[in-house]
Each structure stands twice: as structure tokens, then as C-alpha cells.
CSV table of C-alpha atoms in Angstrom, one decimal:
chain,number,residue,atom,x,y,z
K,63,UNK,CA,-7.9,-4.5,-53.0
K,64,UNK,CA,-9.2,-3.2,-56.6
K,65,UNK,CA,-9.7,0.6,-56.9
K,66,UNK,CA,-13.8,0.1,-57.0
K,67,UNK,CA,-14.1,-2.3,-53.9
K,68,UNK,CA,-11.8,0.6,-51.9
K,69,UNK,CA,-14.2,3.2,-53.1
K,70,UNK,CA,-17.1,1.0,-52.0
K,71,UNK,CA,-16.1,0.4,-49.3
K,72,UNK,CA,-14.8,3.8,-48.0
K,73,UNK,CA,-18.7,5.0,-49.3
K,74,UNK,CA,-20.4,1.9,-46.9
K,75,UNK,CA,-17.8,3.0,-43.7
K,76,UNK,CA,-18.6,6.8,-44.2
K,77,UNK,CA,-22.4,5.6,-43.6
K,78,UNK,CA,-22.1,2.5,-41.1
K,79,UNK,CA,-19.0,3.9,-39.2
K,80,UNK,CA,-20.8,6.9,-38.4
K,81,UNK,CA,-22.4,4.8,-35.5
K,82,UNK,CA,-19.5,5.7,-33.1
K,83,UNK,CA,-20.1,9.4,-33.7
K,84,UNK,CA,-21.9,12.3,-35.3
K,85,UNK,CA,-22.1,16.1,-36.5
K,86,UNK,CA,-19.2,17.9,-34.1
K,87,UNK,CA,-21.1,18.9,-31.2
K,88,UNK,CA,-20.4,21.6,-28.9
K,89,UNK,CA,-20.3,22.7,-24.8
K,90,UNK,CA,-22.7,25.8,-24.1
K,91,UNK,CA,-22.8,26.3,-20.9
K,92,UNK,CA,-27.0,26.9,-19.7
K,93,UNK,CA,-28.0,27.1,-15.9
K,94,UNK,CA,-30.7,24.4,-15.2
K,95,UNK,CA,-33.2,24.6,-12.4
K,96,UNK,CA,-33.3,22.2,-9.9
K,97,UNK,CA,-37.4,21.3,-10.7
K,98,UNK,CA,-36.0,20.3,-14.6
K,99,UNK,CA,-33.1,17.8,-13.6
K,100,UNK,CA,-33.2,14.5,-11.7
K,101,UNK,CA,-29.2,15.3,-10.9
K,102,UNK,CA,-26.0,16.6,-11.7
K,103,UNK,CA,-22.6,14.1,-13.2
K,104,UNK,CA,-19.2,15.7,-12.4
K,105,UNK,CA,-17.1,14.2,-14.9
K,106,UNK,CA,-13.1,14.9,-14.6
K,107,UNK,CA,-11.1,15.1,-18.0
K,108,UNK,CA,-8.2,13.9,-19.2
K,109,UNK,CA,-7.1,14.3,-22.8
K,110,UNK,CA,-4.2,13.6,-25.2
K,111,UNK,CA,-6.4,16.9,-27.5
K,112,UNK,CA,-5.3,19.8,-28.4
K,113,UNK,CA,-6.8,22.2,-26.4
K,114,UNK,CA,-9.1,25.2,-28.5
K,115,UNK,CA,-11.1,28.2,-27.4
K,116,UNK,CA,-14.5,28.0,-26.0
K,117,UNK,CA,-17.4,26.3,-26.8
K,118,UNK,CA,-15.3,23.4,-28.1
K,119,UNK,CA,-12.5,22.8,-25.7
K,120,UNK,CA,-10.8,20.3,-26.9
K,121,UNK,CA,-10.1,19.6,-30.4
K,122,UNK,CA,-9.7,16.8,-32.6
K,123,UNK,CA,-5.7,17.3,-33.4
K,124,UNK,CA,-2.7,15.8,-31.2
K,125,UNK,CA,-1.3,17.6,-28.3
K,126,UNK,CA,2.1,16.3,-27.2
K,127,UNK,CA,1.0,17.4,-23.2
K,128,UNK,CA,-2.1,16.1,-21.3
K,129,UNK,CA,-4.9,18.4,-21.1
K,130,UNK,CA,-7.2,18.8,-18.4
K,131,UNK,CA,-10.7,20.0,-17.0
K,132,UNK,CA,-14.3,19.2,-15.2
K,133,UNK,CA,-17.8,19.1,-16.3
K,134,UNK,CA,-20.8,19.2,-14.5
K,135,UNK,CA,-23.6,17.9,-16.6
K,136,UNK,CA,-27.3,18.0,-15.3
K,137,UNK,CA,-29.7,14.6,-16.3
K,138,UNK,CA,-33.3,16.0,-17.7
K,139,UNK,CA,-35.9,15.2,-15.5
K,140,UNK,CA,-37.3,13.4,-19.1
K,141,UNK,CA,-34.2,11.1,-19.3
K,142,UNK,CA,-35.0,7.3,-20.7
K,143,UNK,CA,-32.4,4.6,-20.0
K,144,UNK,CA,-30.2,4.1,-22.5
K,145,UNK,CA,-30.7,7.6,-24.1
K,146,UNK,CA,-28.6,10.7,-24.9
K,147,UNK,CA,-31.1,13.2,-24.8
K,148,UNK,CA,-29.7,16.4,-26.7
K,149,UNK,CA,-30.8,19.0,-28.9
K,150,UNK,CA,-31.5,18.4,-32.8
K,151,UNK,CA,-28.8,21.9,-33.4
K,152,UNK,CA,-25.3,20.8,-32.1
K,153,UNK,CA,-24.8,25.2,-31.3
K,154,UNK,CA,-27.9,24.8,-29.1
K,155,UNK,CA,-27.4,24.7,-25.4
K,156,UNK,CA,-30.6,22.5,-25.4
K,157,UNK,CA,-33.6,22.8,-22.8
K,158,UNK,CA,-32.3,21.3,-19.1
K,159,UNK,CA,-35.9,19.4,-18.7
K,160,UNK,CA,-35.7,17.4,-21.9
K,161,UNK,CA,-31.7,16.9,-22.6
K,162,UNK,CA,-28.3,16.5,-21.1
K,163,UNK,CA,-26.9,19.9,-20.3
K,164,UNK,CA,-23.4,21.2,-19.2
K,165,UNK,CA,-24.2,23.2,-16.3
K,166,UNK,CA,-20.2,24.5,-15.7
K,167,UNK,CA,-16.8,23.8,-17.6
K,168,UNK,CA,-13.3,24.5,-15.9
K,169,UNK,CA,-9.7,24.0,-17.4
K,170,UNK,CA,-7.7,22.5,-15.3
K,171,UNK,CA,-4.0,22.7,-14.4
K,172,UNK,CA,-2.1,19.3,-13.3
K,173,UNK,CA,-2.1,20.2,-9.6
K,174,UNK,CA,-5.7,21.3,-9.8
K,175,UNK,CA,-7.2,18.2,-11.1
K,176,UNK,CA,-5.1,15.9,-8.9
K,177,UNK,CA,-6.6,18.0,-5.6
K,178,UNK,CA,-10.4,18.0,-6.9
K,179,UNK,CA,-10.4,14.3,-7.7
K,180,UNK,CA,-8.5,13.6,-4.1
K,181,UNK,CA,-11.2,15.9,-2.7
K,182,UNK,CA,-13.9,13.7,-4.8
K,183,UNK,CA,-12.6,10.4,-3.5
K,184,UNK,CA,-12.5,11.3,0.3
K,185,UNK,CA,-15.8,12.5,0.3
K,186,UNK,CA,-17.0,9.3,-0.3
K,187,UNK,CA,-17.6,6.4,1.8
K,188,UNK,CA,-14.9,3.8,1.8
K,189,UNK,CA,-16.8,1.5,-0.6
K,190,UNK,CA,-17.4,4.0,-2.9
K,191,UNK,CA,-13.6,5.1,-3.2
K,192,UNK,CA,-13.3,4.1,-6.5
K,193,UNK,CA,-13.0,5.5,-10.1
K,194,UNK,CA,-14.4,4.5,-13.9
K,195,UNK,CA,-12.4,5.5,-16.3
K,196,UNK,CA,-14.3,5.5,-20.0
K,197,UNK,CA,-12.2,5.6,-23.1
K,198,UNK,CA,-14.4,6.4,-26.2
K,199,UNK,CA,-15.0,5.3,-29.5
K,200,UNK,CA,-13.6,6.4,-32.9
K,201,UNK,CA,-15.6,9.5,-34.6
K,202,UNK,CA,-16.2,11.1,-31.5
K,203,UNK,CA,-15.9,14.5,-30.5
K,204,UNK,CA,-14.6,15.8,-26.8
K,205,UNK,CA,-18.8,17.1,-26.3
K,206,UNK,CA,-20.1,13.4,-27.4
K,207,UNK,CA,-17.7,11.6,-25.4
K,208,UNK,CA,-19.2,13.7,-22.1
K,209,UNK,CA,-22.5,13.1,-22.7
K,210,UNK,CA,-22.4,9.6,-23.4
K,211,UNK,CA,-20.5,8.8,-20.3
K,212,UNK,CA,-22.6,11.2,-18.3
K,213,UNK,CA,-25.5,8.7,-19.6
K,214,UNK,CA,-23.5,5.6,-18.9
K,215,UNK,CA,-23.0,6.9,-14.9
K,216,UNK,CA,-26.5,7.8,-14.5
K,217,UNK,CA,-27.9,4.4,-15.6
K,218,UNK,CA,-25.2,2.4,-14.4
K,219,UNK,CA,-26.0,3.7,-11.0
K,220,UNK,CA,-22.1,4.1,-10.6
K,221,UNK,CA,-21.4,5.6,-7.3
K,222,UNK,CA,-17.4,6.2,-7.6
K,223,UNK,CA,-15.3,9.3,-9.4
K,224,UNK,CA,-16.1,9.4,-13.4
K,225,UNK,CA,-12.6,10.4,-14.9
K,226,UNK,CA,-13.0,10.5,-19.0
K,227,UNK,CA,-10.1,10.0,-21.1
K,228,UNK,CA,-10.3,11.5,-24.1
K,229,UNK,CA,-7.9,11.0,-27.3
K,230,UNK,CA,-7.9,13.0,-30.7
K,231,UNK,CA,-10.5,11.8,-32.8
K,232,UNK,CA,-11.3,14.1,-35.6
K,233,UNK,CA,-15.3,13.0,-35.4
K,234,UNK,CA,-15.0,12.5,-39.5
K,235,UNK,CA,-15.8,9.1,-40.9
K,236,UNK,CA,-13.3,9.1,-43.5
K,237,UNK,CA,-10.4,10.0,-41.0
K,238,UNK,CA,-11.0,6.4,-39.7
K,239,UNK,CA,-6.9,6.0,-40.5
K,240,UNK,CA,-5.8,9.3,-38.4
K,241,UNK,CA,-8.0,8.0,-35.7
K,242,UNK,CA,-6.4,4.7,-35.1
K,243,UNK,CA,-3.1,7.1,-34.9
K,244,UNK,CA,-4.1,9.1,-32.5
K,245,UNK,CA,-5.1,5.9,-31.0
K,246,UNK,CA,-1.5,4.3,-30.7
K,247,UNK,CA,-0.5,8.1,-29.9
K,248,UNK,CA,-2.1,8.1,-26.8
K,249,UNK,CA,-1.2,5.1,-24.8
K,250,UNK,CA,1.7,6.3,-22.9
K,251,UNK,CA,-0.9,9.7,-21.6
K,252,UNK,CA,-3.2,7.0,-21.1
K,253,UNK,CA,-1.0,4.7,-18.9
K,254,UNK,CA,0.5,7.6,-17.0
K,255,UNK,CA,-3.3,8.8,-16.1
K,256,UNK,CA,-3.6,5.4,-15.0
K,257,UNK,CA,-1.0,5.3,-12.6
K,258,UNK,CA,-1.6,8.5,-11.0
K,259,UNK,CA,-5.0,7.2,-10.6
K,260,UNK,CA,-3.8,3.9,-8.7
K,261,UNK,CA,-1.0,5.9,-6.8
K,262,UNK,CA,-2.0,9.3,-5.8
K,263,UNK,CA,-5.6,9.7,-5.8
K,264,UNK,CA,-6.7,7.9,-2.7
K,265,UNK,CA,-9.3,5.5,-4.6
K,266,UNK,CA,-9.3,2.0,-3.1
K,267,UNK,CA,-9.8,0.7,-6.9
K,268,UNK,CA,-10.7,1.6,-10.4
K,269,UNK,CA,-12.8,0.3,-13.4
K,270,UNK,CA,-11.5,0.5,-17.3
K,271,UNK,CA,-14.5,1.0,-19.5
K,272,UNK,CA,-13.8,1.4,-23.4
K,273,UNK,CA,-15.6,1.2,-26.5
K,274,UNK,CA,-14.8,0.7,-30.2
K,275,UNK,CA,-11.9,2.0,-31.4
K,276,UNK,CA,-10.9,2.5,-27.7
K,277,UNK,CA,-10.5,-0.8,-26.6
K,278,UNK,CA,-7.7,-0.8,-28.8
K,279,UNK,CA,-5.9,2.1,-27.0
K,280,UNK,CA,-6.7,0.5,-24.0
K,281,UNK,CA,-5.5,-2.8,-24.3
K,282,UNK,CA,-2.4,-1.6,-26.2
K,283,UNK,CA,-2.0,0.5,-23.1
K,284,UNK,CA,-3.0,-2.6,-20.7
K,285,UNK,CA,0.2,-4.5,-22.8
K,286,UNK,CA,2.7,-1.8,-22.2
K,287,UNK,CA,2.0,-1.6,-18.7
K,288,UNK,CA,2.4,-5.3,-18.4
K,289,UNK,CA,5.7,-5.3,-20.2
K,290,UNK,CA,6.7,-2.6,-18.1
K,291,UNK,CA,6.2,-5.1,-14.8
K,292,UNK,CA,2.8,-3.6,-13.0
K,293,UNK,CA,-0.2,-4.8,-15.3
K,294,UNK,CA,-2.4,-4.6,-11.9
K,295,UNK,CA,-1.4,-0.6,-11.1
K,296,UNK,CA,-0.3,-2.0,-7.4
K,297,UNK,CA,-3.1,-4.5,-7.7
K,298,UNK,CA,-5.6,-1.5,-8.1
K,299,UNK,CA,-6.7,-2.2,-11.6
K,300,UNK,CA,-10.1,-4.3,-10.9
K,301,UNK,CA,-12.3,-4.3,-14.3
K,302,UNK,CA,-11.6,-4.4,-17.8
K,303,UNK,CA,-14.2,-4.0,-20.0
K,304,UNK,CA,-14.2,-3.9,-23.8
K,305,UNK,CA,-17.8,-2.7,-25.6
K,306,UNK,CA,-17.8,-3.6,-29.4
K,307,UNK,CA,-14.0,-4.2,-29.7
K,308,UNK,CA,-12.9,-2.7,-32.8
K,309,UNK,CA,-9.5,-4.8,-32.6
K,310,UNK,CA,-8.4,-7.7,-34.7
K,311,UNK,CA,-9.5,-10.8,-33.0
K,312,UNK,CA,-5.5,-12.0,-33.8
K,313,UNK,CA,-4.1,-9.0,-32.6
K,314,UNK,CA,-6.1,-9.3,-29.7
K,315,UNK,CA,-4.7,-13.0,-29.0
K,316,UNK,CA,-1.2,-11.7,-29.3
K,317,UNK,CA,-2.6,-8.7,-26.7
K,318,UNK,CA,-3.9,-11.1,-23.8
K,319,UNK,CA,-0.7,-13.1,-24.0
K,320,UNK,CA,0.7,-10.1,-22.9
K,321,UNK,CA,-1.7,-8.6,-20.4
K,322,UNK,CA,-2.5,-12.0,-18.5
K,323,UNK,CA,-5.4,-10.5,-16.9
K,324,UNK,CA,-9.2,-11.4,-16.8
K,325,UNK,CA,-10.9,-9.1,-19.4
K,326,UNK,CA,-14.7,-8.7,-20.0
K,327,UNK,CA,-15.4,-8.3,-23.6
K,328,UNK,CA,-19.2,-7.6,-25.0
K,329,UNK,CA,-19.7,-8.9,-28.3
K,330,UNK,CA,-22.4,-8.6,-31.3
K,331,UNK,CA,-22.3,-10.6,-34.4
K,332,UNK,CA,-25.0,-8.0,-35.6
K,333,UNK,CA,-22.6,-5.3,-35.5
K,334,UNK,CA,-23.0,-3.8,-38.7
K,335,UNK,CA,-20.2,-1.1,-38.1
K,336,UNK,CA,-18.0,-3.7,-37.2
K,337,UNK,CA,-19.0,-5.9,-40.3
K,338,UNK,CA,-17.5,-2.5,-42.4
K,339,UNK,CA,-14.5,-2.0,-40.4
K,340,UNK,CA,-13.8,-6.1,-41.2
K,341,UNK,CA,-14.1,-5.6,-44.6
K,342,UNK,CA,-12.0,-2.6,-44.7
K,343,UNK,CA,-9.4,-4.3,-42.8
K,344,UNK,CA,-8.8,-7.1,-45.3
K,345,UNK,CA,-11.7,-9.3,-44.1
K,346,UNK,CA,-10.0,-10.1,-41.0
K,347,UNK,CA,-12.3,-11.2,-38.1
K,348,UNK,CA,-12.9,-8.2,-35.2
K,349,UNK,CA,-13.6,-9.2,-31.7
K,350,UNK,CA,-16.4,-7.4,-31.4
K,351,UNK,CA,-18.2,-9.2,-33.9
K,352,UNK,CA,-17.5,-12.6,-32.8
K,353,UNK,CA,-20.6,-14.8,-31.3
K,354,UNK,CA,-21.1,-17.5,-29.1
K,355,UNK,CA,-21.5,-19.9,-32.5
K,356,UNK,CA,-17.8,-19.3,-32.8
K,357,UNK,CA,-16.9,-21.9,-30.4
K,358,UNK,CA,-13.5,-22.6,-31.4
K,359,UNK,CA,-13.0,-18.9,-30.8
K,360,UNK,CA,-14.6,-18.2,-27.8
K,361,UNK,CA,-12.8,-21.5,-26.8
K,362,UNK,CA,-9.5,-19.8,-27.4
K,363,UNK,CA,-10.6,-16.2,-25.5
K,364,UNK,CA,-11.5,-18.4,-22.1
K,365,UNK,CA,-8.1,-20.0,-22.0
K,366,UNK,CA,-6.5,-16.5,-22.4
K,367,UNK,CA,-9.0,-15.3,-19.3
K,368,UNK,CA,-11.5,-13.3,-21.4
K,369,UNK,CA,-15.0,-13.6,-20.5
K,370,UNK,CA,-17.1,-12.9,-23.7
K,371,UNK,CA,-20.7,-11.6,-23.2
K,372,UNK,CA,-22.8,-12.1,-26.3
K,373,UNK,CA,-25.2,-9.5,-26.7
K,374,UNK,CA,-26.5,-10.8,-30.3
K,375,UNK,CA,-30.0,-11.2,-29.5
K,376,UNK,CA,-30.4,-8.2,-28.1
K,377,UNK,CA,-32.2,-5.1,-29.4
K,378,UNK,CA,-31.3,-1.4,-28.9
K,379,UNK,CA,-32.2,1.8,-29.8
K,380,UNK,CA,-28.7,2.2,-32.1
K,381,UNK,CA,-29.5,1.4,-35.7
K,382,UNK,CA,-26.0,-0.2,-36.1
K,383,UNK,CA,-26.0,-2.2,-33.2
K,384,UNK,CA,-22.5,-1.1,-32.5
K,385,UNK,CA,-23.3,1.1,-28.9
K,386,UNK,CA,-25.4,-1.8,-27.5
K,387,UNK,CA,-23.6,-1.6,-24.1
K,388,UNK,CA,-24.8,2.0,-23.7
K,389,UNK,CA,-28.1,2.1,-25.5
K,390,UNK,CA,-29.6,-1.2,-24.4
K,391,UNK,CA,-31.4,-0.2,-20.5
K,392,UNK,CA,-30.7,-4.3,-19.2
K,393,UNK,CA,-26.6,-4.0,-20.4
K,394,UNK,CA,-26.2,-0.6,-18.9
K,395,UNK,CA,-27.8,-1.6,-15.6
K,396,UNK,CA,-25.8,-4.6,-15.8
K,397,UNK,CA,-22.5,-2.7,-16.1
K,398,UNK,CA,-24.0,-0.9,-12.7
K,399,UNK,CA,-24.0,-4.1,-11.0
K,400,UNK,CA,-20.3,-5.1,-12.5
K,401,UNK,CA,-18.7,-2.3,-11.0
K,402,UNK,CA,-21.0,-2.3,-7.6
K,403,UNK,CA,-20.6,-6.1,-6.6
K,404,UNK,CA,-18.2,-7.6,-9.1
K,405,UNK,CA,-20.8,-9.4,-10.1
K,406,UNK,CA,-22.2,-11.2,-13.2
K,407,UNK,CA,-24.6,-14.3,-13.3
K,408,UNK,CA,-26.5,-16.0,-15.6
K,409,UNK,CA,-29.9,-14.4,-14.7
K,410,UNK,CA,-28.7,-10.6,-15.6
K,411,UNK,CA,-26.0,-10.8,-18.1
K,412,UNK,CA,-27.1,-12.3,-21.1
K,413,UNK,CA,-25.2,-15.5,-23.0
K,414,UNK,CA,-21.4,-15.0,-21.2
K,415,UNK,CA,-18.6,-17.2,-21.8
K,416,UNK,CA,-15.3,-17.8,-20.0
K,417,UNK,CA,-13.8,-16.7,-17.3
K,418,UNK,CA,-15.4,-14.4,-14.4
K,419,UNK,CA,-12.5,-12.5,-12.5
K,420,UNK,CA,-13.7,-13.8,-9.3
K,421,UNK,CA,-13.0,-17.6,-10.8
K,422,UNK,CA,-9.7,-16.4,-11.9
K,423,UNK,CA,-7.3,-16.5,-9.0
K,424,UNK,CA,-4.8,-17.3,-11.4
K,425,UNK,CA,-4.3,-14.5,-13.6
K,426,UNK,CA,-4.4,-11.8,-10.2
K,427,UNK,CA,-1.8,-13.7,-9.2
K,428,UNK,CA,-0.1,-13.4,-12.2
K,429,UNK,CA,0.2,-9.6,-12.5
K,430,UNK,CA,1.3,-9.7,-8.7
């Protein structure tokens, strides 16, 4: 690559990539009356951070221990699908009626987590003994991720225990490289949290939910566990799905060889921030960006069990098209009824082509 196209393209990433984040953020903790909120998302934490002091938590550098902690974040009474409502100052603590606010923050200790989240669970009724596990996107801070998935639970309608896993972005466009780092440096946090999750938590099943950068975490993570004998987590493991994959669609061949598992994979070809990322990656194809007018492809995905969702001709409220599965009201709901019935037909879900897990007897048995 010539010196000018690097420094053209690093200029077009640092104003397209931006899509998967944005100014550093920050938790202030605000009481919100009951009258202003239409509910309250408890959201468990597990990070591969560095912890820092208060209002940020969490950093952006690499801690060689997991951290942990809770949020409680109230839902304005003003929410829209498919919206993170927050204040235009990322100091403010924001005005509980009109934006997502945290109402409490607690560190956590190992034991401490593992107790609240068994508490969480039980409480439940037996069909709802289940947890999501989101793993965000690259240029995201530990604040960003929390509110997004605090969206994604209230529209989704999810019912089960939220448990966000969090990894050391440093929420700067130009530390795209660093980020895909900390990426690969958090798989084996990722995995253990993962089996703890499946083992000792008392949850019947749980969901993988992951977007960007972090679908490449998690299915690095998804490969290791395979290799390791127990892709299923004790047959546990029921979802996978990937939002806007920023992987390279051969790397992600060589990945489902591995994994041998049914994965759900939503796709754009009007991804502009995946459209950079190819370019910066020696115009090599990303799976996010494929469509379903790359038969051949998409041909290739189904016999390898991935179900690919193409979300092309939809429209959302994210300029870059890269958040579609969070910011568009009919895919968020849609995700709802993924994780409440195992469920996806032809009259909510858009264009999908391959494999649904239900169809796939084969690859469960596989991971067996």
C-alpha cells in the first residue's frame, strides 16, 4: 500500500469507523423518579479493563485479571425503539424522563457477582432462566457499551439475566490496530466467563450477542472452546449471533470449520464502516458486508451452518449503517423473538439464508 492511499485511508476510517463509537462517555450516577422511567435494566459486568476511579470505571487499557460490577440503568419514559437516548455533554448525568440514566454502580468481587447473578436466575421462572451475553464493538467505551445493551434488552423484550462483556477498547478511531489486540487478548476471560455462566450459575441456557469488532472475539473464543472439546458449554450454548461481522469472510470460513455450530450472522452490503475497514484490510471481503447477491458465498456459509440475514434494504437511524441490528425497531424486536421462541421465519426476519438451528440437528450433535 503507497504512503498516500494509507494516509487516505487512515483519514476515511477515523470518520466512517467512528460508527461503532463516540466521544468517551461517562457513568454519573442521578436518582430517577419512578413517574420519569418506564423501567429499570440491571446489567452484570464482566471485563478484561483495567479498572479506574469513578465516573469511568473501567478503562480502555488491558488488565491481566477479570474485573467486575452491576448497573442499574433506568429507560426514559420518552424512549423510541431503536434509540440511545443520552445527553449531548458526555459529564452530564442527563434528565431520567428524556435519556438512559445509571441509577446505581457497584464493583464487584468474584464471589459477589457469582451470588447476585445466581440470585438473578432463581428468581425467575424456569423459562426465563436464561442469560444474554453482549460483546461490543470496536471504539467503544465501558459507558457506551451499557447503554447500548440496556437499549438492546428493553426493545428486545429479553426476559433472562443481561451479563455484558466488556474488552479494552480505547474508543479512538485511529487505535483500530490496539483494539483488534485487545480483541485476541480477551478470549481466554471471555471463554472462562462463559463457562462459569453454563456451569455454576443455574441458568437453563444462554444467548451470545456480538457486534463488530466483537464477533471476532467471540468467534475466536467459540474456536478455542471447540478445540478445547466443549464448543456447546455442556450443551448450554443456544444462540450465536454476529451483528455487522467485522471479520474476514476467509478467516471466518477457516473459524466455522472449527466451531461446527449453527451461527446467525446479520449482514449489510451498505455497511459503509465495513466498506473502510475492507479497504484497510487489503481489500479483502468482511462478512458483514456480504449480501444475498453473493450467492456463491452465502452458498458456502449454509454448508458450514451459518444462517445469513440480509438486512440491505433496510433503513435505520445510524448514518453508517453499521448498528442496523440495534437501531432498526423491526431487527431489534426480531432479536426479542430469537431469544424468546428460537424463532425466525420469513414474515419477521427479513431476506435469511441457510441454516436455522432448529433445522440443524446435525451440527448439536456434533458439539455433543
Amino acid at each position: 500500500m503507497s504512503g498516500l492511499r494509507f494516509v487516505v485511508l487512515v483519514s476515511l476510517l477515523s470518520l466512517v469507523l467512528a460508527a461503532c463509537g463516540g466521544p468517551p462517555r461517562v457513568l454519573v450516577v442521578s436518582a430517577a423518579k419512578p413517574e420519569d422511567t418506564v423501567g429499570t435494566v440491571r446489567i452484570f459486568v464482566a471485563t478484561s479493563r483495567a479498572t479506574t476511579g469513578q465516573p469511568e470505571y473501567f478503562s480502555g487499557e488491558r488488565s491481566p485479571s477479570v474485573g467486575f460490577a452491576r448497573l442499574d440503568i433506568s429507560v426514559p419514559r420518552a424512549h423510541q425503539v431503536g434509540q440511545v437516548e443520552l445527553p449531548g455533554s458526555v459529564t452530564s448525568a442527563g434528565d431520567p424522563a428524556s435519556h438512559f440514566t445509571v441509577s446505581a454502580v457497584e464493583r464487584l468481587t468474584e464471589p459477589e457477582i457469582l451470588k447476585q447473578v445466581r440470585a438473578e436466575v432463581a428468581r425467575r421462572p424456569p423459562s426465563e432462566r436464561e442469560v444474554l451475553v453482549f460483546v461490543h464493538g470496536f471504539n467503544t467505551n465501558f459507558a457506551d457499551a451499557a447503554f447500548r445493551f440496556a437499549q438492546i434488552v428493553t426493545d428486545s423484550g429479553f426476559k433472562g439475566v443481561p451479563v455484558l462483556f466488556t474488552w479494552p477498547s480505547r474508543a479512538r478511531v485511529l487505535a483500530y490496530p490496539y483494539d483488534r489486540d485487545s480483541a485476541d487478548f480477551s478470549r481466554d476471560a471471555l471463554e472462562t466467563g462463559l463457562r462459569v455462566i453454563a456451569r455454576d450459575l443455574g441458568a437453563n441456557r444462554f444467548d451470545i450477542l456480538a457486534h463488530s469488532m466483537g464477533t471476532l472475539l467471540t468467534a475466536e473464543t467459540l474456536r478455542q472452546a471447540a478445540i478445547r472439546g466443549d464448543g456447546s458449554f455442556g450443551g448450554k450454548l443456544r444462540n450465536v449471533m454476529l451483528a455487522a461481522p467485522d471479520i474476514d469472510l476467509d478467516v471466518f470460513k477457516t473459524q466455522l470449520a472449527t466451531i461446527r455450530r449453527p451461527v446467525t450472522v446479520f449482514v449489510s452490503s451498505d455497511d459503509r464502516a465495513l466498506d473502510f475497514s475492507r479497504q484497510f484490510a487489503g481489500d479483502k471481503a468482511r462478512l458483514g458486508a456480504i449480501s444475498e447477491k453473493d450467492t456463491d458465498v452465502v452458498a458456502d456459509l449454509r454448508k458450514a451452518g451459518a444462517t445469513i440475514i440480509d438486512l440491505s434494504k433496510d433503513r435505520s437511524s445510524d448514518d453508517y449503517n453499521h448498528g442496523k441490528f440495534a437501531t432498526t425497531p423491526r431487527i431489534v424486536q426480531m432479536i426479542g423473538k430469537r431469544l424468546s421462541d428460537d424463532g425466525l421465519d420469513g414474515s419477521t426476519s427479513g431476506s435469511m439464508l441457510g441454516l436455522d438451528s432448529k433445522a440443524s440437528p446435525s451440527f448439536a450433535a456434533r458439539d455433543k
